[in-house]
Coordinates of C-alpha atoms and ligand atoms in Angstrom, one line a residue:
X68 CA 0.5 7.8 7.2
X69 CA 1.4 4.4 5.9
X70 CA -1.8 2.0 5.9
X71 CA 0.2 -1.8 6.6
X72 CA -1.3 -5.1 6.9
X73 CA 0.7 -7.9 8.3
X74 CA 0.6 -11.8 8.0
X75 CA 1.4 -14.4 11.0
X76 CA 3.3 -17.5 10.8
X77 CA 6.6 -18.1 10.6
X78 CA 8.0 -16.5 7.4
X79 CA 7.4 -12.6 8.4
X80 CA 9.2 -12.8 11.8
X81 CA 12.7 -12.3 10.2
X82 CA 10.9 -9.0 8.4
X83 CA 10.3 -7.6 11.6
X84 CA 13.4 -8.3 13.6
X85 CA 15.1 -6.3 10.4
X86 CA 12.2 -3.4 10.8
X87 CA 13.1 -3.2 14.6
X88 CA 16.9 -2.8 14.4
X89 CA 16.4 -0.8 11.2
X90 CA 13.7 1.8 13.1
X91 CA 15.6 1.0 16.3
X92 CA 19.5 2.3 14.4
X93 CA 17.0 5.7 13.3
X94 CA 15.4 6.3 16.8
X95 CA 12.4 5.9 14.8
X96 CA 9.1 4.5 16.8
X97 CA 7.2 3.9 13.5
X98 CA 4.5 6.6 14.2
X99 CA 4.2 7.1 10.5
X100 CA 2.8 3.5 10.2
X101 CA -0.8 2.3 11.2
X102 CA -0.4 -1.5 11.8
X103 CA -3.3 -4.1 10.9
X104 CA -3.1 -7.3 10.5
X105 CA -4.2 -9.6 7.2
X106 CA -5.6 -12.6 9.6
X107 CA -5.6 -13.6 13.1
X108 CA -6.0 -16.7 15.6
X109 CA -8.8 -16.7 17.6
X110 CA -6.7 -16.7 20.9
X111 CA -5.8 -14.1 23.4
X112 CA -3.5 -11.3 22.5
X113 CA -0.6 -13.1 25.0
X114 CA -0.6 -16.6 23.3
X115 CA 1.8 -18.2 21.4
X116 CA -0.2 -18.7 18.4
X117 CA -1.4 -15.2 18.6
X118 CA 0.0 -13.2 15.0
X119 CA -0.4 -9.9 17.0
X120 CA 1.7 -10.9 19.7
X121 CA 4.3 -11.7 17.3
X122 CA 4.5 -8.0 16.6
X123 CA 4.3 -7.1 19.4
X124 CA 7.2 -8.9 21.1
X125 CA 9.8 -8.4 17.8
X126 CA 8.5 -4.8 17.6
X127 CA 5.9 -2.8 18.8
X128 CA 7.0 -3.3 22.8
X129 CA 11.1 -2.9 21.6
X130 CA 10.3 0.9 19.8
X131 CA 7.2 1.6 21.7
X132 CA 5.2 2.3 18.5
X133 CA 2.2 3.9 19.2
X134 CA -0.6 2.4 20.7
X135 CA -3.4 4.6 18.3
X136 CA -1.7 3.3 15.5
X137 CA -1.8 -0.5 16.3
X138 CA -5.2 -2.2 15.0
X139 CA -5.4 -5.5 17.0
X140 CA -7.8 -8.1 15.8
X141 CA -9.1 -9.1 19.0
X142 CA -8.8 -12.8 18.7
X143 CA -10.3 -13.3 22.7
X144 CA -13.9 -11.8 21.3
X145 CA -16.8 -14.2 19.7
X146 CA -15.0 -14.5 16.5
X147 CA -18.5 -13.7 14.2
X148 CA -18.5 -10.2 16.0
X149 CA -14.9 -9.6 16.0
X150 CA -15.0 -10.2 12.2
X151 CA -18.3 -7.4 11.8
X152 CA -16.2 -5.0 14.1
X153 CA -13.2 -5.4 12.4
X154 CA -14.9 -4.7 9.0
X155 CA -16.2 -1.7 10.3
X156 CA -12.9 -0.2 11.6
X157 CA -11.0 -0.4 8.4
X158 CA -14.4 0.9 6.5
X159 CA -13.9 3.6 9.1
X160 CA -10.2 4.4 9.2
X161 CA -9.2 3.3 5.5
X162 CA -9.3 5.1 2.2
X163 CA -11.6 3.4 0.3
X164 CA -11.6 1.9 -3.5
X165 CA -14.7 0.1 -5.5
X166 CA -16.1 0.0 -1.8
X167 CA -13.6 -1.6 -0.6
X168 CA -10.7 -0.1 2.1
X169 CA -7.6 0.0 0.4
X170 CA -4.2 -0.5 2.1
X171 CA -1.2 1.1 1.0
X172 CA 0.7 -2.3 1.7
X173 CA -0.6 -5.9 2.6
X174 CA 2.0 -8.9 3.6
X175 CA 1.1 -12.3 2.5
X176 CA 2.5 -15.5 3.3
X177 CA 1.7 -19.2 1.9
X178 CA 0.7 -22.3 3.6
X179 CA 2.3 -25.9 2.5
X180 CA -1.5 -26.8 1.3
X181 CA -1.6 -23.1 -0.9
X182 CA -3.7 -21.0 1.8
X183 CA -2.7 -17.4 1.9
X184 CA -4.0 -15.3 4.8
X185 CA -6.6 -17.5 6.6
X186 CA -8.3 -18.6 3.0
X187 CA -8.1 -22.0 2.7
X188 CA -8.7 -24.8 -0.2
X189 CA -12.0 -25.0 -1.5
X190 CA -13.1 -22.9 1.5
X191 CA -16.1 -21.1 1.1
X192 CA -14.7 -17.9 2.1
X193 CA -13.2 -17.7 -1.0
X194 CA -16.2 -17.0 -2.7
X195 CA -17.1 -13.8 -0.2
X196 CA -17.6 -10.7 -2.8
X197 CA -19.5 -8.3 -0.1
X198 CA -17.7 -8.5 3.5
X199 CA -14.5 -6.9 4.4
X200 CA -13.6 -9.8 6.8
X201 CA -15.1 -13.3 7.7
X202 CA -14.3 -15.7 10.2
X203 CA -12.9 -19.1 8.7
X204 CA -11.7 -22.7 10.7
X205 CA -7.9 -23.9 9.8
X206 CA -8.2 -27.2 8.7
X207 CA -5.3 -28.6 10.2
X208 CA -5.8 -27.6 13.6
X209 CA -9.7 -27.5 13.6
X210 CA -9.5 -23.5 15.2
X211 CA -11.2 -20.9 13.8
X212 CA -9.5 -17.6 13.3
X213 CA -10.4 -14.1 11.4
X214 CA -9.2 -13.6 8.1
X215 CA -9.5 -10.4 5.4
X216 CA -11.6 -11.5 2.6
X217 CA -10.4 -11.8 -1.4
X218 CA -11.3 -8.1 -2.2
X219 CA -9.7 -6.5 0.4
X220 CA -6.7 -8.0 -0.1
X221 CA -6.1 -7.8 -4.1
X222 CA -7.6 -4.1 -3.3
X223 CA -4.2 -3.0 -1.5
X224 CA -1.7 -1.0 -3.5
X225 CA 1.0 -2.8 -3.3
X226 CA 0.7 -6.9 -2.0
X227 CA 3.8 -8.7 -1.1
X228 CA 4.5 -12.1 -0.8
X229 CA 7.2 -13.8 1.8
X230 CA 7.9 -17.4 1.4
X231 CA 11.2 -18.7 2.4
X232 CA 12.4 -22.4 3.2
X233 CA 12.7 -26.2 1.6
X234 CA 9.2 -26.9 3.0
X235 CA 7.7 -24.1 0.4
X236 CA 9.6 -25.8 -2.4
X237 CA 6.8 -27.8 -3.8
X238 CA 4.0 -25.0 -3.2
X239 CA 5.9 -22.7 -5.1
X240 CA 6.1 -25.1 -8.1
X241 CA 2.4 -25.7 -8.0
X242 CA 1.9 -21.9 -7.8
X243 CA 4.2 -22.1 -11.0
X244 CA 3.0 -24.5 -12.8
X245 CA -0.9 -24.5 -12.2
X246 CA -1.8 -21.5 -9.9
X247 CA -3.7 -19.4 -11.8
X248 CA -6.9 -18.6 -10.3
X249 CA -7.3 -22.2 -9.0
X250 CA -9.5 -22.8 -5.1
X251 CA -7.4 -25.3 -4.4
X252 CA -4.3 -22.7 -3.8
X253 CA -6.0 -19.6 -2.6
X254 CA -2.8 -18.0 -3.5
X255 CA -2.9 -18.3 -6.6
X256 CA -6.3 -16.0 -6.4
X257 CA -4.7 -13.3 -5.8
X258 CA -4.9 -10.7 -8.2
X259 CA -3.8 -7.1 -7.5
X260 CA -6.6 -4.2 -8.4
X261 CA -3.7 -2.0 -9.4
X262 CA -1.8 -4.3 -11.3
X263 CA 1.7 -5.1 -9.2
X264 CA 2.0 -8.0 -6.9
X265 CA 5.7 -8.7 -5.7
X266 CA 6.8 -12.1 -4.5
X267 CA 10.1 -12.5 -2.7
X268 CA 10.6 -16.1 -2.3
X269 CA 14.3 -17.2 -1.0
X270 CA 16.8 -19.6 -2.8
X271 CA 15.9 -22.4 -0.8
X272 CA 11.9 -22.2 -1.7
X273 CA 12.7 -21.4 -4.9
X274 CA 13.9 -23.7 -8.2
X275 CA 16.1 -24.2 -10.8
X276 CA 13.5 -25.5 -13.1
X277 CA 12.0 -24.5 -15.7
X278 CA 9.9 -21.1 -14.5
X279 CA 7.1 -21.0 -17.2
X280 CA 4.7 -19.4 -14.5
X281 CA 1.4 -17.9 -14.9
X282 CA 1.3 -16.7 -11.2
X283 CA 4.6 -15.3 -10.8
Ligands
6PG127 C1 -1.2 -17.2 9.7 C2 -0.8 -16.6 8.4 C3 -0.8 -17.6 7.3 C4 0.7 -17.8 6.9 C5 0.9 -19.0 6.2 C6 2.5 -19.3 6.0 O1 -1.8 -16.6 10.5 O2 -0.7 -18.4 9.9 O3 -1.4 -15.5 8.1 O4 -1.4 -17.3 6.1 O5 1.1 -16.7 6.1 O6 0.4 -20.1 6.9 O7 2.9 -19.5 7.4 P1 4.5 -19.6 7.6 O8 5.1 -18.3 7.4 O9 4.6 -20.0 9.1 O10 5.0 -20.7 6.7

């Protein structure tokens, strides 16, 4: 069984359209997959804003994935609970490493302003060493939403970064040019456990300059 958490946003949508017709070309449903998810909204499963139900439209309702192997963040509970329940169903379902659940593969995305899952700048939630996942606030809309903690996500075996489009241009420079381990671009504090952290960032995003990087 493949352990796989997933990122909202934009950015990952065009992964899963190409995992549905890919499974959907194989008749396969996914069943070797256990879905999680990196960060969620605090909204209801059926909003717009909701990263589950972005799954579930592209993919889980088109190859009927089973429903054992989908764990929702339930984004309609009291967030602080949500976040302790959570916690306790990877701790519960996950391998662990360093006390930590480990996944076999964790999406990540980047914000404009450097956040990475629901870690924001200078956020205290960066700082978290102990739980597996906290709630946090976006600061640009003011809502608070769930969000895996530091070391569970550099825990997984194998993180990935998606960033496409002009808008992550400049982000992408800063992660270049002064990311590393820096609170003002959570992304940049991402450090694998195991050593391998891929980042597949599209020609637009990306630059013809000069690529002395420390992050990438
Ligand atoms: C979320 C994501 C978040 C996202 C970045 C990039 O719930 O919004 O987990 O961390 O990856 O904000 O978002 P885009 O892909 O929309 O640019």
């Amino acid at each position: 069984m493949l352990n796989a958490a997933f990122s909202g946003g934009s950015t990952p949508s065009f992964l899963f359209k190409a995992l549905s017709n890919e499974a959907k070309k194989r008749g396969d449903n996914l069943s070797g997959v256990r879905f999680f998810w990196v960060d969620e909204r605090c909204v209801p499963p059926d909003s717009e804003e909701s990263n589950y139900n972005q799954l579930n439209t592209i993919l889980f309702s088109a190859l009927k994935v089973p429903e054992e192997n989908i764990f929702r963040i339930l984004g309609e509970k009291i967030p602080e609970k949500e976040a302790v329940r959570y916690s306790k169903i990877m701790y519960d379902t996950l391998p662990l490493r360093s006390g930590f659940p480990v996944f076999d593969l964790l999406f990540l995305g980047v914000g404009n302003d450097g956040h990475t899952a629901s870690l924001f700048p200078m956020s205290r939630e960066l700082d978290e060493k102990e739980k597996a996942a906290v709630v946090s606030v976006s600061p640009q809309s003011g809502r608070k939403r769930i969000t895996l903690t530091l070391p569970v996500i550099c825990n997984a075996d194998r993180i990935i970064f998606l960033v496409t489009g002009a808008d992550k241009r400049e982000i992408v420079r800063k992660l270049c040019k002064h990311g590393k381990g820096d609170p003002s671009l959570p992304a940049s504090l991402v450090r694998s456990q195991t050593g391998s952290i891929e980042w597949y960032v599209d020609s637009v995003a990306w630059s013809s300059w000069e690529q002395d990087s420390d992050v990438f």
